[in-house]
mmCIF file of C-alpha atoms in Angstrom:
data_model
loop_
_atom_site.group_PDB
_atom_site.id
_atom_site.type_symbol
_atom_site.label_atom_id
_atom_site.label_comp_id
_atom_site.label_asym_id
_atom_site.label_seq_id
_atom_site.Cartn_x
_atom_site.Cartn_y
_atom_site.Cartn_z
ATOM 1 C CA UNK A 13 48.577 97.485 95.235
ATOM 2 C CA UNK A 14 49.916 97.633 99.079
ATOM 3 C CA UNK A 15 53.692 96.649 98.791
ATOM 4 C CA UNK A 16 56.027 95.860 101.639
ATOM 5 C CA UNK A 17 59.682 96.557 103.282
ATOM 6 C CA UNK A 18 61.251 93.065 100.779
ATOM 7 C CA UNK A 19 63.920 92.713 98.997
ATOM 8 C CA UNK A 20 62.722 91.160 95.477
ATOM 9 C CA UNK A 21 64.688 91.991 93.392
ATOM 10 C CA UNK A 22 66.634 88.960 94.065
ATOM 11 C CA UNK A 23 63.051 86.525 94.077
ATOM 12 C CA UNK A 24 63.283 87.732 90.812
ATOM 13 C CA UNK A 25 66.970 86.855 89.202
ATOM 14 C CA UNK A 26 65.351 83.859 90.467
ATOM 15 C CA UNK A 27 62.380 83.309 88.955
ATOM 16 C CA UNK A 28 63.931 84.503 84.798
ATOM 17 C CA UNK A 29 66.725 81.974 86.061
ATOM 18 C CA UNK A 30 64.042 78.987 85.995
ATOM 19 C CA UNK A 31 62.101 80.875 83.212
ATOM 20 C CA UNK A 32 65.476 80.779 80.816
ATOM 21 C CA UNK A 33 65.576 77.180 81.984
ATOM 22 C CA UNK A 34 61.690 76.609 80.567
ATOM 23 C CA UNK A 35 62.137 78.432 77.472
ATOM 24 C CA UNK A 36 65.650 76.470 76.386
ATOM 25 C CA UNK A 37 63.202 72.733 76.912
ATOM 26 C CA UNK A 38 60.822 74.807 74.204
ATOM 27 C CA UNK A 39 60.904 71.677 71.110
ATOM 28 C CA UNK A 40 60.859 73.937 67.819
ATOM 29 C CA UNK A 41 57.165 71.743 66.903
ATOM 30 C CA UNK A 42 55.452 73.755 70.154
ATOM 31 C CA UNK A 43 56.647 77.492 69.494
ATOM 32 C CA UNK A 44 52.320 77.670 67.839
ATOM 33 C CA UNK A 45 50.982 75.303 70.436
ATOM 34 C CA UNK A 46 48.579 76.882 73.084
ATOM 35 C CA UNK A 47 48.731 78.441 76.703
ATOM 36 C CA UNK A 48 46.829 78.844 79.490
ATOM 37 C CA UNK A 49 47.197 82.547 79.078
ATOM 38 C CA UNK A 50 44.497 82.400 76.456
ATOM 39 C CA UNK A 51 46.110 85.426 74.097
ATOM 40 C CA UNK A 52 48.976 83.531 73.795
ATOM 41 C CA UNK A 53 50.916 80.975 71.805
ATOM 42 C CA UNK A 54 54.101 79.742 73.290
ATOM 43 C CA UNK A 55 55.639 82.058 70.905
ATOM 44 C CA UNK A 56 54.343 84.868 71.829
ATOM 45 C CA UNK A 57 53.930 84.266 75.679
ATOM 46 C CA UNK A 58 57.228 84.017 75.771
ATOM 47 C CA UNK A 59 57.795 87.817 73.764
ATOM 48 C CA UNK A 60 55.687 88.647 76.275
ATOM 49 C CA UNK A 61 57.833 87.277 79.525
ATOM 50 C CA UNK A 62 60.116 89.620 77.175
ATOM 51 C CA UNK A 63 58.677 92.245 77.030
ATOM 52 C CA UNK A 64 57.952 92.395 80.336
ATOM 53 C CA UNK A 65 61.357 92.399 81.705
ATOM 54 C CA UNK A 66 62.386 95.829 79.475
ATOM 55 C CA UNK A 67 59.216 97.225 80.448
ATOM 56 C CA UNK A 68 60.164 96.576 83.804
ATOM 57 C CA UNK A 69 63.709 98.390 83.816
ATOM 58 C CA UNK A 70 61.447 101.261 80.850
ATOM 59 C CA UNK A 71 59.770 101.854 84.487
ATOM 60 C CA UNK A 72 62.697 101.854 86.267
ATOM 61 C CA UNK A 73 65.023 104.025 84.586
ATOM 62 C CA UNK A 74 61.869 106.721 83.619
ATOM 63 C CA UNK A 75 61.211 106.024 80.113
ATOM 64 C CA UNK A 76 57.649 105.338 79.109
ATOM 65 C CA UNK A 77 57.115 101.738 79.282
ATOM 66 C CA UNK A 78 54.304 102.005 76.099
ATOM 67 C CA UNK A 79 57.075 102.143 73.877
ATOM 68 C CA UNK A 80 57.769 98.457 74.074
ATOM 69 C CA UNK A 81 54.874 96.099 72.409
ATOM 70 C CA UNK A 82 53.475 93.175 74.481
ATOM 71 C CA UNK A 83 54.511 90.610 72.944
ATOM 72 C CA UNK A 84 58.486 90.697 71.161
ATOM 73 C CA UNK A 85 59.456 88.903 68.367
ATOM 74 C CA UNK A 86 63.453 87.072 67.560
ATOM 75 C CA UNK A 87 64.281 84.813 66.175
ATOM 76 C CA UNK A 88 62.897 81.368 67.679
ATOM 77 C CA UNK A 89 66.481 79.576 68.436
ATOM 78 C CA UNK A 90 67.708 83.542 69.762
ATOM 79 C CA UNK A 91 65.132 84.014 72.813
ATOM 80 C CA UNK A 92 66.757 82.117 76.027
ATOM 81 C CA UNK A 93 69.712 85.208 74.648
ATOM 82 C CA UNK A 94 66.921 88.160 74.403
ATOM 83 C CA UNK A 95 65.467 86.954 77.707
ATOM 84 C CA UNK A 96 69.653 87.701 79.556
ATOM 85 C CA UNK A 97 69.972 90.603 77.157
ATOM 86 C CA UNK A 98 66.537 91.849 78.310
ATOM 87 C CA UNK A 99 67.232 90.574 82.597
ATOM 88 C CA UNK A 100 71.057 92.234 81.835
ATOM 89 C CA UNK A 101 70.695 95.640 81.016
ATOM 90 C CA UNK A 102 67.055 95.022 83.752
ATOM 91 C CA UNK A 103 69.420 95.078 86.274
ATOM 92 C CA UNK A 104 71.365 97.920 85.553
ATOM 93 C CA UNK A 105 68.793 100.426 86.484
ATOM 94 C CA UNK A 106 67.710 98.097 89.459
ATOM 95 C CA UNK A 107 70.976 97.463 90.942
ATOM 96 C CA UNK A 108 70.910 100.373 93.178
ATOM 97 C CA UNK A 109 69.477 99.837 96.689
ATOM 98 C CA UNK A 110 68.058 103.493 96.528
ATOM 99 C CA UNK A 111 65.437 101.823 94.146
ATOM 100 C CA UNK A 112 63.215 99.624 96.294
ATOM 101 C CA UNK A 113 61.534 103.928 97.717
ATOM 102 C CA UNK A 114 62.191 105.235 94.681
ATOM 103 C CA UNK A 115 58.404 106.409 92.640
ATOM 104 C CA UNK A 116 58.244 104.971 89.007
ATOM 105 C CA UNK A 117 55.430 105.559 87.681
ATOM 106 C CA UNK A 118 53.975 103.221 84.729
ATOM 107 C CA UNK A 119 50.109 102.667 82.930
ATOM 108 C CA UNK A 120 49.322 101.661 85.878
ATOM 109 C CA UNK A 121 49.649 103.478 89.016
ATOM 110 C CA UNK A 122 53.496 105.531 90.424
ATOM 111 C CA UNK A 123 54.348 103.081 93.530
ATOM 112 C CA UNK A 124 56.893 102.485 95.635
ATOM 113 C CA UNK A 125 59.927 100.681 93.136
ATOM 114 C CA UNK A 126 59.755 97.298 94.876
ATOM 115 C CA UNK A 127 56.242 97.053 94.421
ATOM 116 C CA UNK A 128 57.452 97.299 90.309
ATOM 117 C CA UNK A 129 60.082 94.933 91.039
ATOM 118 C CA UNK A 130 56.718 92.195 92.509
ATOM 119 C CA UNK A 131 55.070 93.271 89.146
ATOM 120 C CA UNK A 132 57.314 91.912 87.786
ATOM 121 C CA UNK A 133 58.504 88.468 90.133
ATOM 122 C CA UNK A 134 54.539 87.662 89.619
ATOM 123 C CA UNK A 135 54.853 87.306 85.736
ATOM 124 C CA UNK A 136 57.970 85.463 85.806
ATOM 125 C CA UNK A 137 56.364 82.764 87.816
ATOM 126 C CA UNK A 138 52.334 82.632 86.463
ATOM 127 C CA UNK A 139 53.150 83.353 82.407
ATOM 128 C CA UNK A 140 56.244 80.336 83.852
ATOM 129 C CA UNK A 141 53.499 78.592 85.548
ATOM 130 C CA UNK A 142 52.087 79.157 82.221
ATOM 131 C CA UNK A 143 54.602 78.660 79.464
ATOM 132 C CA UNK A 144 55.881 74.709 81.839
ATOM 133 C CA UNK A 145 52.191 73.350 81.256
ATOM 134 C CA UNK A 146 51.554 73.721 77.906
ATOM 135 C CA UNK A 147 55.004 72.706 76.448
ATOM 136 C CA UNK A 148 54.997 69.656 79.555
ATOM 137 C CA UNK A 149 57.665 71.180 81.274
ATOM 138 C CA UNK A 150 57.491 70.414 85.460
ATOM 139 C CA UNK A 151 55.131 73.678 86.127
ATOM 140 C CA UNK A 152 56.826 74.642 89.546
ATOM 141 C CA UNK A 153 59.587 76.504 89.910
ATOM 142 C CA UNK A 154 61.914 76.253 93.246
ATOM 143 C CA UNK A 155 59.421 75.812 96.196
ATOM 144 C CA UNK A 156 61.156 78.372 98.593
ATOM 145 C CA UNK A 157 61.429 80.537 95.216
ATOM 146 C CA UNK A 158 57.329 80.587 94.441
ATOM 147 C CA UNK A 159 56.652 79.928 99.168
ATOM 148 C CA UNK A 160 58.303 83.686 99.203
ATOM 149 C CA UNK A 161 56.852 85.164 95.653
ATOM 150 C CA UNK A 162 52.979 83.376 96.429
ATOM 151 C CA UNK A 163 53.824 84.738 100.470
ATOM 152 C CA UNK A 164 54.408 88.489 99.129
ATOM 153 C CA UNK A 165 51.554 88.556 96.375
ATOM 154 C CA UNK A 166 49.215 87.468 98.983
ATOM 155 C CA UNK A 167 50.168 90.704 100.472
ATOM 156 C CA UNK A 168 50.646 92.586 98.157
ATOM 157 C CA UNK A 169 47.412 91.883 96.611
ATOM 158 C CA UNK A 170 44.631 90.870 98.044
ATOM 159 C CA UNK A 171 41.665 89.134 97.887
ATOM 160 C CA UNK A 172 39.230 91.848 96.226
ATOM 161 C CA UNK A 173 38.932 93.975 94.933
ATOM 162 C CA UNK A 174 39.571 92.435 92.027
ATOM 163 C CA UNK A 175 39.039 94.019 87.985
ATOM 164 C CA UNK A 176 38.987 97.276 86.712
ATOM 165 C CA UNK A 177 42.275 99.525 87.556
ATOM 166 C CA UNK A 178 43.721 95.899 89.507
ATOM 167 C CA UNK A 179 43.999 94.259 85.964
ATOM 168 C CA UNK A 180 43.643 90.212 87.977
ATOM 169 C CA UNK A 181 40.861 88.412 86.943
ATOM 170 C CA UNK A 182 38.954 86.244 90.786
ATOM 171 C CA UNK A 183 40.894 84.507 93.147
ATOM 172 C CA UNK A 184 40.503 80.781 91.930
ATOM 173 C CA UNK A 185 41.101 77.564 94.774
ATOM 174 C CA UNK A 186 43.634 75.184 94.639
ATOM 175 C CA UNK A 187 43.433 71.945 94.146
ATOM 176 C CA UNK A 188 44.685 69.502 97.158
ATOM 177 C CA UNK A 189 47.808 68.666 94.819
ATOM 178 C CA UNK A 190 49.117 72.367 93.780
ATOM 179 C CA UNK A 191 52.013 73.850 94.612
ATOM 180 C CA UNK A 192 52.727 77.185 95.298
ATOM 181 C CA UNK A 193 53.789 77.969 91.923
ATOM 182 C CA UNK A 194 49.884 77.096 90.770
ATOM 183 C CA UNK A 195 48.812 78.257 93.441
ATOM 184 C CA UNK A 196 50.532 81.513 93.539
ATOM 185 C CA UNK A 197 48.863 81.336 89.549
ATOM 186 C CA UNK A 198 45.207 81.055 90.886
ATOM 187 C CA UNK A 199 45.798 83.667 92.955
ATOM 188 C CA UNK A 200 46.463 86.503 90.082
ATOM 189 C CA UNK A 201 43.182 84.383 88.588
ATOM 190 C CA UNK A 202 44.413 82.396 86.911
ATOM 191 C CA UNK A 203 42.327 78.422 87.039
ATOM 192 C CA UNK A 204 44.918 76.427 86.119
ATOM 193 C CA UNK A 205 43.226 72.960 86.804
ATOM 194 C CA UNK A 206 43.068 71.796 83.505
ATOM 195 C CA UNK A 207 46.876 71.695 82.353
ATOM 196 C CA UNK A 208 48.033 69.883 84.536
ATOM 197 C CA UNK A 209 51.199 67.620 82.990
#
């Protein structure tokens, strides 16, 4: 993944707020429903989103992200609190401007810190789209947020190569009416057309 000089942290803050609102909108009967991400139902997708934030904190702190499971567990009425607590811990590390250009290590490589935040931003928006689509909520984040993230990811994550060490599928052609969040999901390899609300 190539990086840009953009500071993605404000975008990631907004994305986490958007995701928290989506989690708050999940009805109790929906936690076992499938999602566009075939590995996860609604509950495990939320647990993965929380895990992603915690792993990002450890990457920035020089810890081992493998110590955090891919899906964390919480009572269903505690998910919003769990996300916000993980986000607070994340920002204790990543509020330092120097982190953007500090080399950090993750299972998929060593790169400047801003790239780690970009990966987390993409995860939040794409999986946020998944969560919204699965639960019948509006699936577009704020257009300014999603457009900015899409522009960054189109530069940072090339169309090729994909697969192997680049953990994204081929770009999916967006439908004509797709918004920026859906187009970001498509750029990340997510087929979305069958999940439109």
